[in-house]
Every structure is written in C-alpha cells, then in structure tokens.
XYZ file of C-alpha atoms in Angstrom:
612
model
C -23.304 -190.245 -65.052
C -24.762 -189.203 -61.949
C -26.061 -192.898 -61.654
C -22.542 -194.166 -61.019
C -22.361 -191.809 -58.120
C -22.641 -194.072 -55.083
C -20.339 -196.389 -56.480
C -17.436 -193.987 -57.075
C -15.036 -194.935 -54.301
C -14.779 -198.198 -55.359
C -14.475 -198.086 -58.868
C -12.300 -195.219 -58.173
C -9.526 -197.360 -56.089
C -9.879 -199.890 -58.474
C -9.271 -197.114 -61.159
C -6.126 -196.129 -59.906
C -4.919 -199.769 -58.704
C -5.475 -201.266 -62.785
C -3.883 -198.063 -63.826
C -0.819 -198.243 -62.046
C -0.820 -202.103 -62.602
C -1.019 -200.969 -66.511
C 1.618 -198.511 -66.302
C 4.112 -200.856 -64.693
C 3.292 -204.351 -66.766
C 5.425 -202.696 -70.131
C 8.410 -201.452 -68.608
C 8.835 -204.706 -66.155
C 8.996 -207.052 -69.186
C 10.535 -204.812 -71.746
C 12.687 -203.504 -68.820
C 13.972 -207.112 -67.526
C 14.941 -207.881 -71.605
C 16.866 -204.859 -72.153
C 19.421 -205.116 -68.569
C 19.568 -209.130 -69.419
C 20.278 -208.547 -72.616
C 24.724 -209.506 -72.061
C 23.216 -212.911 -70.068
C 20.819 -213.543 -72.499
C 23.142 -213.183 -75.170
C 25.081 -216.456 -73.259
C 22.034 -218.282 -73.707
C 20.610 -217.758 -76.719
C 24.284 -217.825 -78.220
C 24.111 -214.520 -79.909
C 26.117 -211.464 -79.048
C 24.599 -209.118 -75.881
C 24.386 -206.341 -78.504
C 22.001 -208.372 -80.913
C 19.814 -209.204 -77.858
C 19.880 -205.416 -77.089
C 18.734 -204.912 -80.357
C 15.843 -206.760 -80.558
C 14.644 -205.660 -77.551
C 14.640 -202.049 -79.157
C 13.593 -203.078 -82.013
C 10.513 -204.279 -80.205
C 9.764 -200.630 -79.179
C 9.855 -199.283 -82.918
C 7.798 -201.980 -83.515
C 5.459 -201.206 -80.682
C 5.338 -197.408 -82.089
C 4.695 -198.372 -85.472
C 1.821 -200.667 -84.241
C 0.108 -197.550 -82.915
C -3.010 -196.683 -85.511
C -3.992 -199.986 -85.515
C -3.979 -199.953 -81.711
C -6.054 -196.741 -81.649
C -8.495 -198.395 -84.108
C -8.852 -201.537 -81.758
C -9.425 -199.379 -78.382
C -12.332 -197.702 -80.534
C -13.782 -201.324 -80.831
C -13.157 -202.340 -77.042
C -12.972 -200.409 -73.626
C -9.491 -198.845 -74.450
C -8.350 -200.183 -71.053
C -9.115 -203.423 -71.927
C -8.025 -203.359 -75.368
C -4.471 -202.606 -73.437
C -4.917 -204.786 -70.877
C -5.156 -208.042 -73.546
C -2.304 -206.334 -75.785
C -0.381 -205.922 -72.202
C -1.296 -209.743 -71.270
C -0.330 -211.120 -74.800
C 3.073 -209.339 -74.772
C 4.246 -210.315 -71.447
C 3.190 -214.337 -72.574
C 5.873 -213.216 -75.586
C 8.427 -212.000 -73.085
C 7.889 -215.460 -70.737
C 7.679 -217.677 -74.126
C 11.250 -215.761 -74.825
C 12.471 -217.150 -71.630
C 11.412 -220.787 -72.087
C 12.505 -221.544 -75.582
C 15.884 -220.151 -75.788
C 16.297 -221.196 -79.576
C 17.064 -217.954 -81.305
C 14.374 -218.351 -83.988
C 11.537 -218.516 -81.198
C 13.392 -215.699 -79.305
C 13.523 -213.300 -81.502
C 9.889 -214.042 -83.016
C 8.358 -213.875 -79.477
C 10.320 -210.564 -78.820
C 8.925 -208.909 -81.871
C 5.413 -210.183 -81.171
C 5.454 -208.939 -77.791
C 6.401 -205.530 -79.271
C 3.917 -205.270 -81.378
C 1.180 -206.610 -79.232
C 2.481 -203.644 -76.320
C 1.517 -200.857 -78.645
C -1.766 -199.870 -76.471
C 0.747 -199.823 -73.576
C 2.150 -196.532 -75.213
C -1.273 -194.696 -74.958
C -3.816 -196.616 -72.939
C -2.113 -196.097 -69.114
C -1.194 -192.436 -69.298
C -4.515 -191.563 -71.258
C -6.356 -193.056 -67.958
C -4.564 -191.596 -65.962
C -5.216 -188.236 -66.749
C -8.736 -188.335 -65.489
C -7.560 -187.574 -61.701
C -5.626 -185.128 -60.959
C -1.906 -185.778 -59.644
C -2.636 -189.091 -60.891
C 0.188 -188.095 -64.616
C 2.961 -188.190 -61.764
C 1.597 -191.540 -60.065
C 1.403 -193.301 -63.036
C 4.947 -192.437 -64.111
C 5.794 -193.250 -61.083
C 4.621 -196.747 -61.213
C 6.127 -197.153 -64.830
C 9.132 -196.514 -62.819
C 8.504 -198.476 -60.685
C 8.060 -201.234 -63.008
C 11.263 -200.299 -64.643
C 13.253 -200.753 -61.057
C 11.410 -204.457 -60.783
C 12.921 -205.284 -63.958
C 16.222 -204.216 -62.373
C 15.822 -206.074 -59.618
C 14.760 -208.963 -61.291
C 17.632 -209.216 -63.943
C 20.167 -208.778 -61.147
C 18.231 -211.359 -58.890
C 18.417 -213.691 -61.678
C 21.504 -212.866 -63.467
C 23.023 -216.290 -63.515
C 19.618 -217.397 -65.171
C 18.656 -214.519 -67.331
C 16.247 -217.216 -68.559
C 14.323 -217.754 -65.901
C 14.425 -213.794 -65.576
C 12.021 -213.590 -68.361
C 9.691 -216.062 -67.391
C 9.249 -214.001 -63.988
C 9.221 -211.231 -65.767
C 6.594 -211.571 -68.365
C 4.462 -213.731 -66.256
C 4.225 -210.971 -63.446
C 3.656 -208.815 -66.884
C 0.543 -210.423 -68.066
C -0.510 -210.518 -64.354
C -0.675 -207.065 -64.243
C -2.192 -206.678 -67.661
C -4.895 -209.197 -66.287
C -5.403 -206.938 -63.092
C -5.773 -203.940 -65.173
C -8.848 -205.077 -67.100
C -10.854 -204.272 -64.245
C -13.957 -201.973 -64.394
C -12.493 -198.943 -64.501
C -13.270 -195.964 -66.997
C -15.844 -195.240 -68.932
C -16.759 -197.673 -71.684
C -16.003 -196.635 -75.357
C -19.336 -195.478 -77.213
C -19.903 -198.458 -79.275
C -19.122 -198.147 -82.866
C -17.488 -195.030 -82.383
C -13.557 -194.896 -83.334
C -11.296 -192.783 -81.322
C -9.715 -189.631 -82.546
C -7.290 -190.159 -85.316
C -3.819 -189.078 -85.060
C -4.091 -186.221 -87.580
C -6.806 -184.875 -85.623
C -4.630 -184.584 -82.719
C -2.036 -183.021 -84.123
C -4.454 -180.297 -85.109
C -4.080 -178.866 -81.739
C -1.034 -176.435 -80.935
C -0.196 -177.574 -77.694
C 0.413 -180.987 -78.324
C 2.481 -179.871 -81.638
C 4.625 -177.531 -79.422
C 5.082 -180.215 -76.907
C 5.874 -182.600 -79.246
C 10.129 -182.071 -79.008
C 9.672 -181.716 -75.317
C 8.292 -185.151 -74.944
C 11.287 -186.111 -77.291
C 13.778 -184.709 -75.298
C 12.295 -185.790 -71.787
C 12.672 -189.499 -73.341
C 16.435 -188.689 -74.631
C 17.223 -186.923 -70.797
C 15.979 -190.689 -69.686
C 17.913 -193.076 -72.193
C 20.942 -191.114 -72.657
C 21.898 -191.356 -69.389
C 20.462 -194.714 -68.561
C 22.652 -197.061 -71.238
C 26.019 -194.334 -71.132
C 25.649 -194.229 -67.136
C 25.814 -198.264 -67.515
C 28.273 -198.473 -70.143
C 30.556 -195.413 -67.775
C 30.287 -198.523 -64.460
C 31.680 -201.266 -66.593
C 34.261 -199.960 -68.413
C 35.733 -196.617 -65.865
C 35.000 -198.997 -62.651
C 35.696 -202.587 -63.858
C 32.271 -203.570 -62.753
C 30.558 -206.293 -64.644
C 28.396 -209.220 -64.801
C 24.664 -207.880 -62.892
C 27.058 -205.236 -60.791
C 26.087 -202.285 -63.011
C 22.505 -203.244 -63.119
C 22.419 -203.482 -59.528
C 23.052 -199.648 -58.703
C 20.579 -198.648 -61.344
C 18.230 -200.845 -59.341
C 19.195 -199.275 -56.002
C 18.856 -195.721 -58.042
C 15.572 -196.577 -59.161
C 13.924 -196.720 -55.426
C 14.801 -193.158 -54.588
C 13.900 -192.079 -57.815
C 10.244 -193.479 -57.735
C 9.410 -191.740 -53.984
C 11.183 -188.305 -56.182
C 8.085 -188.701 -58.125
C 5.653 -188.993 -55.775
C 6.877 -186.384 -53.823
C 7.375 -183.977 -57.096
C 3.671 -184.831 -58.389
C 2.324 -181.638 -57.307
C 5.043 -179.670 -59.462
C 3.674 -181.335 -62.183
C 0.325 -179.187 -62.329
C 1.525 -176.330 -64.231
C 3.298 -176.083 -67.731
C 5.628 -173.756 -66.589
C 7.413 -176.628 -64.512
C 8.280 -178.419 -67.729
C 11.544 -176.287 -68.596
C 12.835 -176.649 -65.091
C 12.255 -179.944 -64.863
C 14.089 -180.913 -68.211
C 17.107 -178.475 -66.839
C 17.509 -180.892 -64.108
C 17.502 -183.621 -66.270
C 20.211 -182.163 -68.049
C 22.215 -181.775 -64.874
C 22.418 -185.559 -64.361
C 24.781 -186.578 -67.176
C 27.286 -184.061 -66.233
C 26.910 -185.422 -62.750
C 27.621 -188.678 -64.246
C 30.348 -187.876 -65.698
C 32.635 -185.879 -63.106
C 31.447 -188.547 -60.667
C 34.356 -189.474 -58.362
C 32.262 -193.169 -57.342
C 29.756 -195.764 -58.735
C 27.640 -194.292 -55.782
C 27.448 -190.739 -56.865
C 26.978 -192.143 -60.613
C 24.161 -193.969 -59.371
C 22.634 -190.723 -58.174
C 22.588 -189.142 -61.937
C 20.321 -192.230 -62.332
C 18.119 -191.095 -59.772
C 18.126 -187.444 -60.341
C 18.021 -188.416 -64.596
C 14.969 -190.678 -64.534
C 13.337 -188.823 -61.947
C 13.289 -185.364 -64.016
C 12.679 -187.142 -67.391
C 9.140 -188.908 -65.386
C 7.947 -185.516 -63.667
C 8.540 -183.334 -67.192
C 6.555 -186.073 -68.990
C 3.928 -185.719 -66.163
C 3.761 -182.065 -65.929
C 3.297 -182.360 -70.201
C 0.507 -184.758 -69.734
C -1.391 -182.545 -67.251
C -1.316 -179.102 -69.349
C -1.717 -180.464 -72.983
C -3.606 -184.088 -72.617
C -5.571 -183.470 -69.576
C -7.599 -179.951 -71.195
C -8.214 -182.905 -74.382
C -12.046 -184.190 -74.732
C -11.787 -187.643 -73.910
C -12.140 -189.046 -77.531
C -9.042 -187.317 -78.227
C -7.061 -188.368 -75.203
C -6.122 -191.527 -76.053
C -4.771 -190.819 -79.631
C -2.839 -187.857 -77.602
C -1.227 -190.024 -75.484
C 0.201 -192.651 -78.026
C 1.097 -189.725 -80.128
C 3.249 -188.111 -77.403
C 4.093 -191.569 -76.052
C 5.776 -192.144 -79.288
C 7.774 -189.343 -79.567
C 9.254 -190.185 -75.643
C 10.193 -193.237 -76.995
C 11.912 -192.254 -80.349
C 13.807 -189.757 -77.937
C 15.135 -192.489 -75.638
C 16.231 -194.593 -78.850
C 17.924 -190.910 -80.160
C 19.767 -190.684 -76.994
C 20.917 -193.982 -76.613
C 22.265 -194.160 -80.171
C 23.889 -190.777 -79.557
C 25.578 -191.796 -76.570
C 26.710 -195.241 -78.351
C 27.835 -192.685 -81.578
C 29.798 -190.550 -79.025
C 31.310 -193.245 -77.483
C 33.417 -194.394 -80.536
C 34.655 -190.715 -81.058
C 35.396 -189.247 -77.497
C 36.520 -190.292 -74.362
C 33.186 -191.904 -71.911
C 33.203 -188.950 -69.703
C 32.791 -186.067 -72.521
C 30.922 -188.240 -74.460
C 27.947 -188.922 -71.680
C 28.465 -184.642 -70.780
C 27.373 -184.297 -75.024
C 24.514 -185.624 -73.924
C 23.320 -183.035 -71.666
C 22.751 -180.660 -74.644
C 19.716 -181.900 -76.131
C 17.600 -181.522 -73.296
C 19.212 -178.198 -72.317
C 17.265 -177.205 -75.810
C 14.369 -179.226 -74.703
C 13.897 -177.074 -71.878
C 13.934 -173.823 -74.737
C 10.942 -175.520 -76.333
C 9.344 -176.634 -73.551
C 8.493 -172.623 -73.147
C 6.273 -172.756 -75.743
C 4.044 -174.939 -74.418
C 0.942 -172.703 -72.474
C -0.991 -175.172 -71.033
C -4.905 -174.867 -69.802
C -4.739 -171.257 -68.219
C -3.874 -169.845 -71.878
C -6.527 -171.677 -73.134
C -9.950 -169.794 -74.137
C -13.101 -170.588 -73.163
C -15.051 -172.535 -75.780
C -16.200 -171.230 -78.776
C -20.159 -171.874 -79.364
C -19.409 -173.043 -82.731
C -15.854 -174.473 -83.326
C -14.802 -175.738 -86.375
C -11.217 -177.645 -86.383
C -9.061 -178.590 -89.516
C -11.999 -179.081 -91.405
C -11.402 -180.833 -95.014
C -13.315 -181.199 -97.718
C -11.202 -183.791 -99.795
C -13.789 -183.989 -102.663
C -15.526 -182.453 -104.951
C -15.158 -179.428 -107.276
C -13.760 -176.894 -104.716
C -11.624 -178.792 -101.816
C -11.122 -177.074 -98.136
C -7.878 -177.936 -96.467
C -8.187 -177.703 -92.593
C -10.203 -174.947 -91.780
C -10.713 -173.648 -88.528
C -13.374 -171.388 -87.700
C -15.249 -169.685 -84.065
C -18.586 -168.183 -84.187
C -20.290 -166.939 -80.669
C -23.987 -166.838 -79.893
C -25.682 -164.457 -81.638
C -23.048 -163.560 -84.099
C -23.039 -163.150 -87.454
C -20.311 -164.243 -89.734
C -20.033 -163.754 -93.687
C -18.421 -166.098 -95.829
C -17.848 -165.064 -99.712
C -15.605 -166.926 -102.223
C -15.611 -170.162 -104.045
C -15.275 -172.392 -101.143
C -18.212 -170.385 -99.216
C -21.130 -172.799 -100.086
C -18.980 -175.472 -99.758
C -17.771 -175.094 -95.747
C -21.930 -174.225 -95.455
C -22.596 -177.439 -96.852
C -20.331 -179.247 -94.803
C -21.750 -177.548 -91.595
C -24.671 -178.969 -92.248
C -23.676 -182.480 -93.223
C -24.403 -182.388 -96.405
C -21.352 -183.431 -97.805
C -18.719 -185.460 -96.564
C -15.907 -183.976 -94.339
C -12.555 -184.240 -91.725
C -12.145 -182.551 -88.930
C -14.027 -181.520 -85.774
C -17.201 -179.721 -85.365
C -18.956 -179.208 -82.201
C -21.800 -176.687 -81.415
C -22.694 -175.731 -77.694
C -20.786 -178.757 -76.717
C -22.349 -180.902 -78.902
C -20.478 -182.836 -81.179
C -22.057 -182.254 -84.830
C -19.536 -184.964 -86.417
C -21.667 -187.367 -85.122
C -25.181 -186.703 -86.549
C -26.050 -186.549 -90.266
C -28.066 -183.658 -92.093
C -31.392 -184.750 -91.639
C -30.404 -184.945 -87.281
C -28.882 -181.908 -87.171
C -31.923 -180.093 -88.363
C -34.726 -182.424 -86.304
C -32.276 -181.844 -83.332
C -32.693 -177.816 -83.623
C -29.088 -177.812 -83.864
C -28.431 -176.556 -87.036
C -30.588 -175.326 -90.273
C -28.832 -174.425 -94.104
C -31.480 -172.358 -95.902
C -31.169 -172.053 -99.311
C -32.769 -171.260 -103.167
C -34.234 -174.214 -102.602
C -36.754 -175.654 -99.737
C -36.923 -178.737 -97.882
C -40.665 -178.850 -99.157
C -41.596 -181.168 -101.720
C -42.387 -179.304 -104.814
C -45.702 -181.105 -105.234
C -47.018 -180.100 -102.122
C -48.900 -177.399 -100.956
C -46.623 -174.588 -99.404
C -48.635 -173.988 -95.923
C -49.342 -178.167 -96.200
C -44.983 -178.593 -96.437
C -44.406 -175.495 -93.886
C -46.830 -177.704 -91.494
C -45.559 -181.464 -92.165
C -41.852 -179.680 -91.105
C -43.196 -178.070 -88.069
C -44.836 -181.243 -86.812
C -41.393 -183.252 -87.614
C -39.986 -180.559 -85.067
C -42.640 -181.269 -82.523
C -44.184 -177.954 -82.307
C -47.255 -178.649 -80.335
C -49.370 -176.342 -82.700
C -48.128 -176.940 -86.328
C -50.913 -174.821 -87.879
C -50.251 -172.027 -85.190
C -46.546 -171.894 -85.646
C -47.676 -171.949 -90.220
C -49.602 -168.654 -89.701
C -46.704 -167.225 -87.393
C -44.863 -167.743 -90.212
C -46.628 -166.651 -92.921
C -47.244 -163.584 -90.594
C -43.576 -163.165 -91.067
C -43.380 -163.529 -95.056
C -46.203 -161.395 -96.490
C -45.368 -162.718 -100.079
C -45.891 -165.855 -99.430
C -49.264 -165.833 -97.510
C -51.083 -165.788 -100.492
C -49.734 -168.760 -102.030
C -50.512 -170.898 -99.242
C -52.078 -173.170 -101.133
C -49.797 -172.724 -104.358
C -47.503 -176.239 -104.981
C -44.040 -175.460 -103.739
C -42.628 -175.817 -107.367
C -44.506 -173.374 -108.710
C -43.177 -170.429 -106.933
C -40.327 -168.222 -108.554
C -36.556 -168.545 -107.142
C -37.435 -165.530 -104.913
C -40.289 -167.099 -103.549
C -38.658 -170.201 -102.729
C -35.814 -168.788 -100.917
C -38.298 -167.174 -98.844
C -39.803 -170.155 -98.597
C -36.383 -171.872 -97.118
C -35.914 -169.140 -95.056
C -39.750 -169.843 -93.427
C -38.824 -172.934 -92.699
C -35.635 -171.942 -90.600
C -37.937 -169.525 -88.447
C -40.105 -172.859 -87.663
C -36.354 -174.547 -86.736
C -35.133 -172.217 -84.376
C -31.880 -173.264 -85.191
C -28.777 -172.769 -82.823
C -26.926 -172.675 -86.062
C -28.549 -170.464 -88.755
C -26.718 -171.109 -92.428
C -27.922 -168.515 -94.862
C -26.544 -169.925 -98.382
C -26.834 -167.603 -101.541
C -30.495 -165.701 -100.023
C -28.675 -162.498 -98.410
C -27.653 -160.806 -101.681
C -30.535 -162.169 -103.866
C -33.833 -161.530 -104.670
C -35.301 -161.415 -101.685
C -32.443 -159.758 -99.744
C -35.041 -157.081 -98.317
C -37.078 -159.473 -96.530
C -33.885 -161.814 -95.314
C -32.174 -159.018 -92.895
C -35.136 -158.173 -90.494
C -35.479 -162.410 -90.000
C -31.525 -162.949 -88.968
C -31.252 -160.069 -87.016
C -34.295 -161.783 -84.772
C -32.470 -165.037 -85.020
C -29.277 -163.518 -84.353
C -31.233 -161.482 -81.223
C -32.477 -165.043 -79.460
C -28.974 -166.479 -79.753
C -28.739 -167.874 -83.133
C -25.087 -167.874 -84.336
C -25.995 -167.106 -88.277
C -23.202 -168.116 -91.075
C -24.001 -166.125 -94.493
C -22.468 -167.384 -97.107
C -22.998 -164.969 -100.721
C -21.230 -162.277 -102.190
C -19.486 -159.591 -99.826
C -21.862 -156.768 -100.511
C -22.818 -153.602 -98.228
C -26.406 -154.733 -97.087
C -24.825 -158.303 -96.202
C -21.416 -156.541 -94.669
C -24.104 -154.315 -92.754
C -25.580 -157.602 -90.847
C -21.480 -159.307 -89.781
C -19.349 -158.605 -87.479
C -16.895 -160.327 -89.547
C -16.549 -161.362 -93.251
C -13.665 -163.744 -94.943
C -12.962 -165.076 -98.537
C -13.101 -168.700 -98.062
C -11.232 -170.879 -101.706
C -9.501 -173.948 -101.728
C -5.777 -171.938 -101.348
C -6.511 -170.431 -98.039
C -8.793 -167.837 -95.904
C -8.797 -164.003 -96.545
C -10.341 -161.272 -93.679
C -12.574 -158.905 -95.245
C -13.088 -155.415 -94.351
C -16.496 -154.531 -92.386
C -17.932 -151.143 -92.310
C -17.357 -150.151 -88.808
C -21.446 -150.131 -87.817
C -21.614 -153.253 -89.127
C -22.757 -155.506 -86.162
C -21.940 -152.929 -83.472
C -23.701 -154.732 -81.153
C -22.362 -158.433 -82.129
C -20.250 -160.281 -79.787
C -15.986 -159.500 -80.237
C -14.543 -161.373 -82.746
C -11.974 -163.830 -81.529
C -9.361 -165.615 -83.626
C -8.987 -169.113 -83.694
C -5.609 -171.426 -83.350
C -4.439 -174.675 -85.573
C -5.452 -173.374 -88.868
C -6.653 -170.845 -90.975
C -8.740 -168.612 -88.453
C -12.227 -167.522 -89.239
C-alpha cells in the first residue's frame, strides 16, 4: 500500500469526483421519471399513476437485484461493476424517452431498475473510506435528485425529451465514475454475503433507523406535492418547481451538517427534525413555507443516513462494506416506498393536512431506535481470535452461528458433542460459514494444510500428521523442515527433549506406537509449529494428560491462544480460564475452579451470537 503513496492526491480527487458522480447518476434518472411521471403519462397514453408506478416498481426491482449485484462486484472492481450497471440503466431511462410506445417504456424502465441495483451499495460503500465524505455523498445524491427536478420542470412540456437528458447525463456520470479509484477487488474473492452482515449488531439495530430515515424522506416528498396541487391549485411542473428550489438549500444543509454526522448519537436528533417537517407542511400558511418542509425533510432524512453510515459501515472491514451498504440501502428504500404508500393510504381516509401530520409518527419512533445504535466508541478492541456466526451445516453434529473470543495466551475449554466439531472447523478441516480471523488475519481464506505451514494455527490430536510408515524422529523432521526451521534435526532433539517417552522410539514406525504415544506424538509436532492457535482435541483428559499440561502452559506463556476441546474434568478446568458445553442446540458456561488460570487474560463476552 505504501507504494501508492506518492500518487495519493490524485487518485484521491479523482476518488471523491467518481464518487459523487456515482452517487448522483441514480437519483437524476430515477428522479427525472418519478416528477414526469403526470407528463409522461400524456405521452405514453397511460394514466400519471401507472407511470408512477413503474418507476417504483423499478426500485423494488433494483432491491431485489441486490445478491446478484454483490456477487458481480466480487468479480469486478465494485466501483466499476456500478459504474457499467449505472451506465446501462441510465441508456434504459434515455431509451424510455425515445420510444414512447408503452411496451418499450415500461420494458426499458424495469431494465434500468434492475441494472441500478449496484447503485444501492457501490457509492455509499466508497464513500465511507474518507471521513466526512457519508455526508458529501448524500449530498450529491441530493444533488442529483434536485437536477432531476430541475430537469422535469425545464422540460415539462416535453417530458420526453426530459428522459433522454436525463439518462444520458446518467450514464455520463456512471462513465466518469469508473475511474481509478479504490482499491481493486482481490481476484476470485466474493464479497461478504448478506447473512454475514447481518451477523453484526449494529447494523441489525440500525436497520429500522435506515427505514425510517427513508420514510422521513418519501413521506413528505409525494404528500408535500400532492398538499401544492390540490390545497393551492398549482399544477402542471408548478409543484415540481418548489421542490426544485427546496432542493438547493437543502444540499448546502448537508454540507454544512457533515460534521454532525460523526457520531451515532446525532442519529435520533437528526430523525426528530425530520419528523418536524411534515407538521411544518401541514400548518403551512404558503407554497413557500411548504417548500421549506422539503428542505428541512430531505435534509434530515440525508444527514441521519450519513451519521448511520459513519458509526455502523465505516468500523466494517472492507469485504463487508459493500454488502453493508446495499443491505442498509435497501431498507432506506423500502422506507420511502412505506411512507409514500402511507401517505397515499391516509389520503383517502383524512383530510391532506392530518393526513401528511400521520406521517410524522414513524420517524418520531425512528428516532427511539435510533438509540440503540452505539457506534465505533462502544466497540471493543479486537479479539486475537474471533469467531463470527460460525455454521457447520453438515455432518453428524451441526453448529448454528457460533461466536467465540479467545486472547493471547488464553486458554479456553470446550466439552460437549459439538466440541471436536468447532475444533475441526478452526482448523479447516471441515467445511464452514461464518468469519474467522486470527491476529488480523483472515483464516476463511486458507485451507488446513496453510493454516498450519503459515504458523497460524495447529489441531493436535490421537492421531499425528506423520505417516504411519515412517520413522517417528524421520516424520518429526520432514514437518520441521516443511516449517522452515533452519535446523530440523536440532529443533527433533528439542523435542524429544520435551517428550521423554517418545525418545526411545525414535526410530519406531509411527503406526506402531500405542494411542498414548501417538497423541504425544501430535502434540510434538505442535511444539515444532509454534502455533498462534494451539487446538488440543481429545489429548487433555487422556492417556497422556500428565505430560500435555506442562507443554500448553509454555505455549500458552509465549502467546499461544490454546482451545481444549475433551471432557470438563478438574486437571483440564485447572489449565482455562473459561470452559463451555458446545452441542448443536446452543452454548452452555461452565463453572471454573477459581485458581484455574489466575494468571490468564479476563474473559470477555462476545456479541451476535452465542458467546464463548
């Protein structure tokens, strides 16, 4: 990284410039459709309402195109996997505006929806690698939004042309956007999956606030529109024409507000404000002061989705980012649909006024849940091994999103019928879901055989890497050469040093020894690993238990986070600092005699699953 150094500056401006070129491109063309939509509907000879429709229904289509999105940015630089999506869709919108024929409207409508889906994730996710850059790039999504006012009431007598201007300068953008900017993706690597994502508790707690930041924004958008045509007789591109004077102030609110969006804690406030604006609407005495509870509206609804991104997507690793942001992205946008349906739903029962001041309720309760969203500072530092919402889908015993923190030089013991089974899938040895990440390191990514040539991690049990037909000091050496030791036979007689028992049988084929003699056999080899991860499987409580504690407490001495996994007895309680019943229904704390691992590093409980 350090390489790319002299050239930061400029690949930082051009960074930010495809970013906020990416962030506007979706809302300009989708924007444009959506405030044409009662021209449109003159044109393409259908009802304003049906136009409206299919311009939403290309957002639920964009949503739903999501996992196949993420699986394409995994393939490409995710930027550029947007930037062509971005391109494609605003060719759709443009096509849309040529051919007004309702069968090649609506098809190029719907395409364009689906082929924005990266839109919902790609622009926010790079943004959040600066920070104050969450505000800026709502900001220029709003900004987008107020071109597409602009350019529907410019064009209002041609909502056709409209289109064309408005998906061309679309796909522009997109095209602009594809610059070299962010990293690229690690090839053959797929981003985080959504399931993994929602694995973490911030971004499940902030889940309705996102919801309810998009419903503060399309309540009050569509029912502030609907309030100037039918309470002040405006119509034609009149209404639209506020909301695009509105949307000027509203982006410099943004701006100005972006360092308010660097703490959690602004969320709540932020959302309360929202809430103010359809009220506002409602009791206003003038299109002018209506136009306002745009402003103030659209504003809030931007800075509390900014302030979101920055305490539970920005504290992400970056291959979970970009899942993050659709995920979130999608819930905004089933919130603006909510609110706009609302507000049509209230509408037929209630008088405009009341019916737009209803609306003010749902974020009011946003705000409530917005409070449970921490952010960074309540974060804890890094476990040295963390385990997320591991599974173990197969097999005779099955593990169902275990979570589990060990520190360096800690000992843990794991008992029960799904003990073995976690070991085995710390190691690699048998396939897995979830996260698991040692020092930093990210173990998903390396098979067995890796893990243990790496020094990362080492699973000693009954039975011995060595082949049985070969000589024990002869396997001990061919495994300390594979681990570069620059004195194999050196490091063998350290060894043996260790292991008394097995000195003598240095010669003796590994498959001749007893069970006892080949666990101590395993064990030898993990003193010639050194792992960083120590897993002790079914050796602790066996047969050669009094020769296993004196070798893990010098593991556990230089560092070595050790993972036992046998029966809960009072020689292997004697070596943890903390002991749990691992089977397929769930994880139980065991009791540890109170000298047990005196010395150990505090135990800290984990979040997002059963804690261990």
């Amino acid at each position: 990284m350090t390489a790319f150094l002299p050239r930061e500056p400029r690949r930082s401006a051009a960074g930010t410039a495809g970013r906020f070129a990416m962030a506007a491109a979706g809302p300009l063309a989708g924007g444009t459709v959506l405030f044409s939509s009662d021209a449109l509907g003159g044109v393409v000879r259908v009802p304003g309402d049906v136009v409206t429709y299919m311009a939403l229904t290309g957002l639920v289509l964009a949503c739903a195109a999501l996992v196949p999105a993420l699986w394409l940015a995994g393939r490409l630089r995710p930027h550029r996997s947007a930037a062509l999506g971005g391109a494609l869709a605003g060719t759709g919108v443009a096509l849309a505006g040529l051919v007004p024929a309702v069968p090649v409207f609506a098809s190029a409508l719907m395409a364009a929806g689906i082929l924005a889906a990266p839109l919902l994730a790609a622009p926010r996710a790079s943004a959040l690698r600066t920070a104050g850059s969450p505000a800026g790039g709502q900001a220029a999504a709003l900004a987008g939004l107020a071109a597409a006012a602009w350019i529907a009431t410019l064009w209002s007598a041609h909502p056709g042309k409209a289109l064309l201007v408005a998906g061309a300068t679309a796909a522009v953008l997109a095209v602009v956007a594809a610059g070299p900017h962010g990293p690229p993706a690690e090839p053959g690597r797929p981003v985080a999956r959504v399931r993994d994502v929602l694995a973490v508790r911030d971004v499940r707690a902030a889940l309705p606030a996102y919801l309810l930041a998009g419903w503060a924004a399309g309540a009050p958008l569509m029912g502030g529109l609907h309030l100037l045509t039918f309470r002040w007789n405006l119509i034609g591109a009149e209404p639209v024409r506020y909301l695009a004077w509105a949307l000027l102030p509203a982006v410099a609110l943004v701006v100005a507000g972006r360092r308010a969006t660097g703490a959690a804690r602004t969320g709540p406030w932020l959302l309360l404000a929202g809430a103010a604006a359809p009220m506002l609407m409602a009791s206003a005495p003038g299109p002018v002061l209506l136009a306002a509870g745009f402003t103030i509206a659209l504003a809030a609804a931007c800075l509390t989705a900014a302030a979101l991104d920055t305490a539970v997507l920005r504290p992400l690793p970056d291959s979970r980012r970009l899942a993050a942001a659709g995920l979130t992205g999608v819930a905004a946008a089933a919130g603006g649909l909510a609110g706009l349906g609302c507000a049509a739903v209230l509408r037929g029962i209630l008088a405009e006024g009341s019916a737009l001041t209803l609306t003010a309720l749902p974020p009011i309760l946003g705000a409530l849940l917005a409070l449970r969203v921490h952010g960074p500072q309540a974060e804890r530092p890094p476990a040295f091994l963390a385990v997320r919402a591991l599974s173990v889908p197969r097999g005779a015993v099955r593990l169902h999103r275990v979570a589990m923190r060990v520190e360096a030089g800690e000992t843990v013991v794991l008992s029960g019928s799904g003990a073995s089974v976690l070991l085995a899938a710390l190691a690699g040895r048998t396939p897995c879901r979830g996260g698991i990440s040692l020092g930093g390191a990210d173990l998903t990514a390396l098979d067995a055989a890796q893990r243990t040539s790496l020094g990362l991690c080492h699973l000693a049990g009954p039975e011995p890497r060595a082949p049985g037909g070969r000589p024990v000091a002869a396997g001990l050496g061919a495994h300390a050469r594979a681990l570069g030791h620059a004195d194999p036979e050196a490091a063998v007689r350290s060894v043996l040093d260790v292991f008394p028992q097995l000195r003598g049988l240095a010669g003796a084929p590994a498959g001749t020894l007893t069970a006892a003699q080949r666990g101590l056999l395993s064990l030898a080899e993990a003193l010639l690993t050194r792992p960083r991860l120590l897993l002790v499987d079914g050796l602790a409580g066996g047969p050669c238990a009094a020769a296993v504690p004196p070798v893990l407490r010098r593991l556990a001495a230089t560092g070595t986070a050790v993972v036992i996994a046998g029966p809960a007895a009072p020689e292997t309680l004697a070596l943890a600092r903390r002991a749990y019943t691992v089977e397929p229904g769930g994880v139980t704390e065991v009791p540890v005699p109170a000298s047990g691992g005196a010395h150990r590093p505090p135990a800290v409980r984990s979040t997002g699953g059963p804690a261990l």
